[in-house]
Short mmCIF file of C-alpha atoms and ligand atoms in Angstrom, two decimals:
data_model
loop_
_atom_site.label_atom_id
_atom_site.label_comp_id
_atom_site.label_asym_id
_atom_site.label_seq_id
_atom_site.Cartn_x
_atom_site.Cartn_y
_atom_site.Cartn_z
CA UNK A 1 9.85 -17.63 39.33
CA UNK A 2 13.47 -16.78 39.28
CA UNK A 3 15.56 -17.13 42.49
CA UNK A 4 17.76 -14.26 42.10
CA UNK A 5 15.68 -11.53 41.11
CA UNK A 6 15.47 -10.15 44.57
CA UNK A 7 18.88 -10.22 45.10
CA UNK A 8 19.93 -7.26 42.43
CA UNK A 9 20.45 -4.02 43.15
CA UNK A 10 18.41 -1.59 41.82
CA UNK A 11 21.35 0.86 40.40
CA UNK A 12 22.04 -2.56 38.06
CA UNK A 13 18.80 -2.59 36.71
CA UNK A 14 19.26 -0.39 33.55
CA UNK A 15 22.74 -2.56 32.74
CA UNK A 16 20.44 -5.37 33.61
CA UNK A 17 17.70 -4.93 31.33
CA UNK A 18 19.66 -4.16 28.57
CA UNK A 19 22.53 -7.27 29.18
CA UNK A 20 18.86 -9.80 30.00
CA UNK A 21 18.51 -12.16 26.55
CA UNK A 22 15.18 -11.14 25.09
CA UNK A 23 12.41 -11.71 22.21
CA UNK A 24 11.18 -9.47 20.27
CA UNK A 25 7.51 -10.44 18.78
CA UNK A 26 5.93 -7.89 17.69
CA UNK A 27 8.23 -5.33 14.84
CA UNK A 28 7.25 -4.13 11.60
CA UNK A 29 10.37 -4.61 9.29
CA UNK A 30 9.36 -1.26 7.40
CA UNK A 31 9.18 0.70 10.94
CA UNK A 32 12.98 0.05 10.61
CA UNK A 33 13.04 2.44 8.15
CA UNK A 34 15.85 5.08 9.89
CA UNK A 35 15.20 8.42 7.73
CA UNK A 36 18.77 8.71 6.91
CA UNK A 37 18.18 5.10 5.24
CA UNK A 38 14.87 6.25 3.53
CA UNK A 39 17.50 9.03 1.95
CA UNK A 40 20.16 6.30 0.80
CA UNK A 41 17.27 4.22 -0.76
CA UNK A 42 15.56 6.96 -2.17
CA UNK A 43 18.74 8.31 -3.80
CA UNK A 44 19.41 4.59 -5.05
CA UNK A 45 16.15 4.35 -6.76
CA UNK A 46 15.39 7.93 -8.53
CA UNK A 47 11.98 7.52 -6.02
CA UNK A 48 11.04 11.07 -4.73
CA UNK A 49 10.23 12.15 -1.52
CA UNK A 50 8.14 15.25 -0.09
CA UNK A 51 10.93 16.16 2.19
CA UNK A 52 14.39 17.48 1.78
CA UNK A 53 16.38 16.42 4.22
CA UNK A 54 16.57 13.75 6.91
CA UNK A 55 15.84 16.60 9.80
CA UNK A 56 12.75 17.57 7.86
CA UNK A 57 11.59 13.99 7.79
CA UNK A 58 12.46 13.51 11.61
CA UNK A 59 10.50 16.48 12.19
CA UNK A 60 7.13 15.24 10.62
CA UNK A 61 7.25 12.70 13.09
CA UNK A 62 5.08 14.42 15.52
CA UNK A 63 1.99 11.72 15.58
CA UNK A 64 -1.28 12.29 17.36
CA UNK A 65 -2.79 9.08 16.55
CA UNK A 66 -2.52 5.57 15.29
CA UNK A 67 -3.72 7.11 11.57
CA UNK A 68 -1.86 10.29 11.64
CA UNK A 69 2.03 8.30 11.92
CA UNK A 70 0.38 5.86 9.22
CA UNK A 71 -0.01 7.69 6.50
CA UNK A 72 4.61 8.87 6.84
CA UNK A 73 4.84 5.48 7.46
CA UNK A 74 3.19 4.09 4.23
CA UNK A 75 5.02 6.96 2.46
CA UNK A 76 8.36 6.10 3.68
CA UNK A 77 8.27 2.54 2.51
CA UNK A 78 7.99 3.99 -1.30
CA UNK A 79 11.63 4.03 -1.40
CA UNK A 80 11.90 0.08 -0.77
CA UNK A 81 11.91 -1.29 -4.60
CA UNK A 82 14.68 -4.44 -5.12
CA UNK A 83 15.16 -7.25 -3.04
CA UNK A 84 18.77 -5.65 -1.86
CA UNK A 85 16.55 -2.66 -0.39
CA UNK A 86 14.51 -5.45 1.71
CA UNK A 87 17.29 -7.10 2.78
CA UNK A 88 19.70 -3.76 3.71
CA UNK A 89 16.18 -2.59 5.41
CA UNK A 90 16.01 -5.89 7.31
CA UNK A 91 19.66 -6.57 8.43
CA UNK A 92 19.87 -2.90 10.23
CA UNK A 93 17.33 -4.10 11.77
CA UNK A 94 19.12 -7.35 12.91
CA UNK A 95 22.13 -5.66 13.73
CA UNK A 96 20.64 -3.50 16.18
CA UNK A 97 18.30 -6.23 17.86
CA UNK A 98 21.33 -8.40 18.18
CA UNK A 99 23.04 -5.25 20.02
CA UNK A 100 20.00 -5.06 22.61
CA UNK A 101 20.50 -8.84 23.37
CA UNK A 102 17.68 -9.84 21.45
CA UNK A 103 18.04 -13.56 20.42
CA UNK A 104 14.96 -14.15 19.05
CA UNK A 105 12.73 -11.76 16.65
CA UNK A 106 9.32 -12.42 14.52
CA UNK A 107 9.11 -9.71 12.39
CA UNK A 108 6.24 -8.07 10.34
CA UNK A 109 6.19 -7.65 6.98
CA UNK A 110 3.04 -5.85 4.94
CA UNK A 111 3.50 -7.32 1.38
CA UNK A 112 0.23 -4.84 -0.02
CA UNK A 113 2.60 -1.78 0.63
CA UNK A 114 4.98 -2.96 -2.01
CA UNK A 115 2.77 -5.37 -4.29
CA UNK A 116 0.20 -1.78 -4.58
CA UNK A 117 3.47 -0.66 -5.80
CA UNK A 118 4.10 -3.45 -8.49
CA UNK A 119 6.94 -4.63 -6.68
CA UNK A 120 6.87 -8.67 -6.25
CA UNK A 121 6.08 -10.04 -3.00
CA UNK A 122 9.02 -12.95 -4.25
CA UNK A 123 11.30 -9.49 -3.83
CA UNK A 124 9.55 -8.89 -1.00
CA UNK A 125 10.33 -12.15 0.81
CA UNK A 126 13.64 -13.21 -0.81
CA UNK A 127 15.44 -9.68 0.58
CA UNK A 128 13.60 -10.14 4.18
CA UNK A 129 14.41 -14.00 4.11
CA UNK A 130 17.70 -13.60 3.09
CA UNK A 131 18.32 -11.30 6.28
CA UNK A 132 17.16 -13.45 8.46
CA UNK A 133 19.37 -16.68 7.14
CA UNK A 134 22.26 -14.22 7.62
CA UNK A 135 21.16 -12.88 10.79
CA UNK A 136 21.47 -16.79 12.66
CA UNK A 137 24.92 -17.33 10.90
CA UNK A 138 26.40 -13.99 11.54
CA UNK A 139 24.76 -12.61 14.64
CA UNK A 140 23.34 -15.27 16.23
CA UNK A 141 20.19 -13.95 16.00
CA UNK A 142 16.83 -16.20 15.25
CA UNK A 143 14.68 -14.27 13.10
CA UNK A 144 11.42 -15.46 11.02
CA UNK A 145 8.59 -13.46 9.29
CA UNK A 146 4.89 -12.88 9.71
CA UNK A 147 2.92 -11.61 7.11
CA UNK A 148 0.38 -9.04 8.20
CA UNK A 149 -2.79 -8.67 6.27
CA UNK A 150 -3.42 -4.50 6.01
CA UNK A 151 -7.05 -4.59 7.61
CA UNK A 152 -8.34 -0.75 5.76
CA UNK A 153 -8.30 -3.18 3.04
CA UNK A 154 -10.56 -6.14 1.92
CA UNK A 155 -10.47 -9.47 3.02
CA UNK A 156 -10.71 -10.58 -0.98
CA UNK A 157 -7.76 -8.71 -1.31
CA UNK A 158 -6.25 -10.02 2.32
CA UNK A 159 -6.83 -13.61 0.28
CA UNK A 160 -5.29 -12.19 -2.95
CA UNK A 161 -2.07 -11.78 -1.40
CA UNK A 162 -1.89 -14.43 0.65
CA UNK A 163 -2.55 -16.60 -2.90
CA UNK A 164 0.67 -14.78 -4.40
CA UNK A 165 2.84 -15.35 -0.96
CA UNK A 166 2.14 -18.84 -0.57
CA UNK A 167 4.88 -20.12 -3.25
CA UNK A 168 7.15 -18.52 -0.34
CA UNK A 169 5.62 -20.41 2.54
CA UNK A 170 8.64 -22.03 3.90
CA UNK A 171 10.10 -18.44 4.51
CA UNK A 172 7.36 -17.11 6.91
CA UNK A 173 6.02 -18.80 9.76
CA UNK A 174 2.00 -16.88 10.34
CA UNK A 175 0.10 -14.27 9.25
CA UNK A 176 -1.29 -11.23 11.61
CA UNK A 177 -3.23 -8.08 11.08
CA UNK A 178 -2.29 -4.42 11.28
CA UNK A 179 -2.54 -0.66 9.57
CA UNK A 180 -5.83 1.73 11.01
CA UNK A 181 -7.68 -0.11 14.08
CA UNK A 182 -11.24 0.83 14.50
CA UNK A 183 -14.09 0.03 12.06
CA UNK A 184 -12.20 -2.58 11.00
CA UNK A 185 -12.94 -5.30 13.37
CA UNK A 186 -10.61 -8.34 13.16
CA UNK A 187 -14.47 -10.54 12.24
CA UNK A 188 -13.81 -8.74 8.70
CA UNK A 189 -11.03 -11.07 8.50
CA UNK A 190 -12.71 -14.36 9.72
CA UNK A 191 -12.54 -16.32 6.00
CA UNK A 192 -8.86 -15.78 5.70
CA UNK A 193 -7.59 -16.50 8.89
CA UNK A 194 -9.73 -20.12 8.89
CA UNK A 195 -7.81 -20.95 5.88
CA UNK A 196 -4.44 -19.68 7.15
CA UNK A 197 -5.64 -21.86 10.40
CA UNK A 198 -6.08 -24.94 7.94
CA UNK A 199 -2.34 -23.99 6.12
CA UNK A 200 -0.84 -24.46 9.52
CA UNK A 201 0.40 -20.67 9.59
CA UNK A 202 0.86 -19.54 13.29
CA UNK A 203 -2.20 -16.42 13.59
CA UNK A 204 -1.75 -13.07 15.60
CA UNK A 205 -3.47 -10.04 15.01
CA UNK A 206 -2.99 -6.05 16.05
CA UNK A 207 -6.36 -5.50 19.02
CA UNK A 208 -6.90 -3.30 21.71
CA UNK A 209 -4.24 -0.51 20.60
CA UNK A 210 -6.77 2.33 20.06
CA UNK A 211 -9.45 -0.66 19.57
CA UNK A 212 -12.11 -1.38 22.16
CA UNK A 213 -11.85 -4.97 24.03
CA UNK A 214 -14.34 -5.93 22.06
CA UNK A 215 -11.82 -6.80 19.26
CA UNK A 216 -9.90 -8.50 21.37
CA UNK A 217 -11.99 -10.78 22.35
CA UNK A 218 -13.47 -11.26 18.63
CA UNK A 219 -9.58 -11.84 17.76
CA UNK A 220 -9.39 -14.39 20.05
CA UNK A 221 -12.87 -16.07 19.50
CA UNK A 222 -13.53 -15.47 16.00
CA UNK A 223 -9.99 -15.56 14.51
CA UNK A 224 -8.25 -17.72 17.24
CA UNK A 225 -5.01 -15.77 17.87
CA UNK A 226 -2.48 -16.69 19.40
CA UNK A 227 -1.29 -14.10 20.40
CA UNK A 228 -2.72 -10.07 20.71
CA UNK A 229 -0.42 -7.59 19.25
CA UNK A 230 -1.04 -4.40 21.78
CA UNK A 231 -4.32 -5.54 23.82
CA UNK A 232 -3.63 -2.46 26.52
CA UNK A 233 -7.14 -1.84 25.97
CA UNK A 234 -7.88 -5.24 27.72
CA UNK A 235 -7.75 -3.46 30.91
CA UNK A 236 -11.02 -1.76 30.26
CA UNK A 237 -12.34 -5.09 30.86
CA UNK A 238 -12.19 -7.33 34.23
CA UNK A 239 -13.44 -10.82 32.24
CA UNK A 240 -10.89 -10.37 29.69
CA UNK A 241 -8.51 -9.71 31.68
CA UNK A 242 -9.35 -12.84 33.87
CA UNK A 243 -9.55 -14.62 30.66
CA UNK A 244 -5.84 -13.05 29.32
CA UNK A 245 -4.36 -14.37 32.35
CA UNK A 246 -6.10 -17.51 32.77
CA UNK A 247 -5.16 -18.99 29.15
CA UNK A 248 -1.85 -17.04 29.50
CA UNK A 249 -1.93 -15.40 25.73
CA UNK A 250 0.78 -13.10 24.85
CA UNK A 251 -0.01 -9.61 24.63
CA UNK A 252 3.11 -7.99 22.46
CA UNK A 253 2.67 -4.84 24.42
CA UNK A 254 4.81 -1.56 22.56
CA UNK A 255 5.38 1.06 25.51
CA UNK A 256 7.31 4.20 22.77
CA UNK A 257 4.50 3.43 20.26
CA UNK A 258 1.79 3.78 23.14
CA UNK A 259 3.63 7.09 23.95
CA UNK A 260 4.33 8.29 20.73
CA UNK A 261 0.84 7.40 19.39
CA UNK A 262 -1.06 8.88 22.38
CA UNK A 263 -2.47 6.01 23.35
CA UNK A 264 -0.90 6.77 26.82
CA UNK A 265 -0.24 10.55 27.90
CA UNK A 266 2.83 9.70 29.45
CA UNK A 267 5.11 6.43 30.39
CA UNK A 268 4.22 7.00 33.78
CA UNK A 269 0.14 6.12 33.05
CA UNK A 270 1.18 3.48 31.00
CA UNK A 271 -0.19 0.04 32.14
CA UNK A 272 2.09 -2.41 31.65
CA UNK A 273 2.75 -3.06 35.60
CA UNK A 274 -1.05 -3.34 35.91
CA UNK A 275 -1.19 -6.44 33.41
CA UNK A 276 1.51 -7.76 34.35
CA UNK A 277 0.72 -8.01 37.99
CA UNK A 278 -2.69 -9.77 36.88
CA UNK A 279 -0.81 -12.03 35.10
CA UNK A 280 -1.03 -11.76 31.78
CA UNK A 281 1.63 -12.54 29.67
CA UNK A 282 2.69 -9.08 28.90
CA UNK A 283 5.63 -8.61 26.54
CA UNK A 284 7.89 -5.32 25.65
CA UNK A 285 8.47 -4.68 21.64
CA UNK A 286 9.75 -1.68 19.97
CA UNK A 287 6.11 -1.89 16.93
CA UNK A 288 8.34 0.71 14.46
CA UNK A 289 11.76 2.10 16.02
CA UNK A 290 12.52 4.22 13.53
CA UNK A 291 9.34 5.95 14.10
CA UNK A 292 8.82 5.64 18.06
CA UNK A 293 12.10 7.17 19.47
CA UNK A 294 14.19 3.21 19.89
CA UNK A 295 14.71 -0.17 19.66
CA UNK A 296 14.04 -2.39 22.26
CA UNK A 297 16.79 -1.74 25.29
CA UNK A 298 15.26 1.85 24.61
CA UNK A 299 11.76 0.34 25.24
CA UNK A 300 13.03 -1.26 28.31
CA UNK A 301 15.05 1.70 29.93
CA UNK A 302 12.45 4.33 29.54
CA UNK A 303 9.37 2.16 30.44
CA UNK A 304 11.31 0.93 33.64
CA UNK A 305 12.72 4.36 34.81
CA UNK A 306 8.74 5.85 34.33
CA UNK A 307 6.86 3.27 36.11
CA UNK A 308 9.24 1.72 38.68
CA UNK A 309 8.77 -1.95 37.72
CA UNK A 310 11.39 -3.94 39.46
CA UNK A 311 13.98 -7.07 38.45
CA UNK A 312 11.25 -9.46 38.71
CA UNK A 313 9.09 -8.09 36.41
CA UNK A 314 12.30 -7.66 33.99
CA UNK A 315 12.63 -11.52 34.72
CA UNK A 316 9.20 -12.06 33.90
CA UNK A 317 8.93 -9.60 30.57
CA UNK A 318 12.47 -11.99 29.49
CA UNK A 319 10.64 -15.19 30.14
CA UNK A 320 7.09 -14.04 28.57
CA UNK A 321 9.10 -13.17 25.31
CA UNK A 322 9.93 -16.46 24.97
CA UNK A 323 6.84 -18.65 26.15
CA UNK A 324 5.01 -16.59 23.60
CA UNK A 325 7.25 -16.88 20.76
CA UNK A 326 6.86 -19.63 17.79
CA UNK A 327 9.96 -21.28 18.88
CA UNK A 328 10.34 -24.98 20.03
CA UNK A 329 10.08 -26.27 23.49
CA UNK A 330 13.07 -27.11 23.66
CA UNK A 331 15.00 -23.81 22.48
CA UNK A 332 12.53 -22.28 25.13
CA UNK A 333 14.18 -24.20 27.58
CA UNK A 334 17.31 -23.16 26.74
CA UNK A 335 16.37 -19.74 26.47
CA UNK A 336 14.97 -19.13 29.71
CA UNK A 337 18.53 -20.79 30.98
CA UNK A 338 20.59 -18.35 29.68
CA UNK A 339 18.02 -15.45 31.16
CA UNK A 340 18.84 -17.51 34.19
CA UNK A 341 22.44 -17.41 33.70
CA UNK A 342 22.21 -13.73 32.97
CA UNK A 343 20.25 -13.02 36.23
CA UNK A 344 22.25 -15.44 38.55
CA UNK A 345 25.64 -13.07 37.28
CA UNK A 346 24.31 -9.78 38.02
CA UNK A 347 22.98 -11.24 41.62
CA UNK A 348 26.64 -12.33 42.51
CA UNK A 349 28.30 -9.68 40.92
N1 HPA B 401 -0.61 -0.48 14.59
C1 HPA B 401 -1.21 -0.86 13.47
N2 HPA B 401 -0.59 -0.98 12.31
C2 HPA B 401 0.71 -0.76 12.27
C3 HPA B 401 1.40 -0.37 13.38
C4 HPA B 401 0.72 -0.25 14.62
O1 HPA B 401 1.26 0.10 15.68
N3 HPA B 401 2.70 -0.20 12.99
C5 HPA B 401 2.77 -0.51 11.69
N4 HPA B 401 1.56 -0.83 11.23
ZN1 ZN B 402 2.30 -2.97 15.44
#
């Protein structure tokens, strides 16, 4: 436990939460997408779009479901064709992350978007990759990828694309599993994950968003996770929760998607205070910004200011982020000093 985080006032905690070094663990590179960007791109690339302007766009973004903000997000990736559209995508991204004091980021990728397109996953990666190299040079900014397997497909084709990605495997660190929840059980993906197990790729997968626990506890067991994307569904469940907190697996918990998705009714019902007084390792990530109303400080402010969670549990959302990350021990460590540092500075101040 931190020492200081008693000590801070509470009219610092906004400035806090936003100054506080973070990780973000659970993005999806094309819920970047800003609409004025989708415009650029689209313009770029002679693709057409059913909209015609960037209000109209904003405007359809009025989701009642998981499904319904889907099928504008599949659309809007359409404009992403050459590896300079991956890498512009990517390094907005970065930019903005490195604004809200992020120092660490694993983003998602969903190479079947593009390759159903016939663009290359090598585009794919190379733009994405190149980002990232950029992103610890120029920003200071650790990023790696994780490719995400879209589960309202088959797991043949899950193991199709993860035969065309693998000439790229130094340039992404795990695979995970997203796109439309139920009655498609994370078990329909049990072949693929073993042998991205047996590759040494770090495994996470999307359960418990709109998902019953049941899926999270068939991620864990079946696919062995390490870490639950979502998982607020966990609650529904006292021996999952028990077992959350006892192994201490991440849950990448997404408090604008929850709203904007309806998986909550408001930030105020939103449970994030619940698991993290159980002690889970609960996490804050912004799942699609461009989509859910902000980036991660936004995340931060708005979830705070609903639910009244206090400096320590800002302390202990910091230090989650990095315990669950694929990072060293080591960079941890250091880390989880400079949240210290961060902390000890706005106790004094
Ligand atoms: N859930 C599932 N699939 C997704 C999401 C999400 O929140 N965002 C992008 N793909
Ligand atoms: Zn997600």
């Amino acid at each position: 436990m931190n020492p200081h985080d008693f000590k801070i006032p509470a009219d610092r905690l906004p400035e806090l939460l936003c100054a506080m070094p973070k990780a973000e663990l659970h993005m999806h590179i094309e819920g970047s997408l800003e609409p004025e960007l989708i415009f650029a791109l689209a313009q770029r690339n002679g693709v057409v779009i059913p909209y015609a302007s960037v209000e109209e766009l904003r405007q359809a973004y009025a989701f009642t479901n998981l499904q319904s903000f889907l099928d504008i997000y599949y659309a809007g990736a359409s404009v992403l064709l050459h590896e300079q559209d991956f890498y512009d995508m990517a390094w907005a991204y970065l930019e903005r992350a490195a604004a809200d004091n992020v120092l660490r980021t694993e983003m998602f990728f969903d190479p079947q978007t593009h390759t159903a397109r016939g663009v290359d996953v090598k585009v794919v990666i190379d733009g994405l990759h190149r980002a990232c190299v950029d992103a610890e040079a120029k920003l200071g900014v650790s990023a790696a990828l994780i490719l995400c397997f879209l589960r309202h497909l088959s797991e043949e084709e899950a193991f199709e694309t993860l035969e065309q990605a693998l000439p790229y495997r130094d340039k992404f660190i795990g695979v995970g599993l997203d796109s439309s929840e139920v009655g498609h059980p994370p078990e329909k993906f049990a072949k693929v994950f073993a042998r991205c197990r047996e590759l040494g790729l770090h495994l996470v997968a999307h359960a418990g968003e709109e998902g019953p626990p049941a899926y999270v506890w068939s991620a864990l067991d079946v696919l062995q996770v390490e870490r639950i994307d979502h998982g607020v569904q966990s609650a529904k469940d006292p021996a999952l929760m028990a077992r959350l907190a006892k192994e201490r697996i991440p849950l990448t918990v997404c408090p604008l998607s929850n709203l904007k998705l309806c998986v909550f009714p408001d930030l105020k019902e939103h449970n994030l205070g619940t698991l993290l007084d159980a002690g889970l390792a609960a996490t804050v990530n912004s799942d699609d910004p461009a989509y859910f109303g902000g980036y991660m400080n936004e995340n931060f402010l708005q979830t705070f200011a609903a639910t009244g969670l206090t400096a320590q549990h800002a302390w202990q959302l910091a230090a989650n982020s990095f315990e669950g990350s694929f990072i060293d021990d080591a960079a941890k460590a250091r880390y989880i000093e400079r949240l210290n540092e961060t902390f000890a500075r706005f106790a004094a101040a």
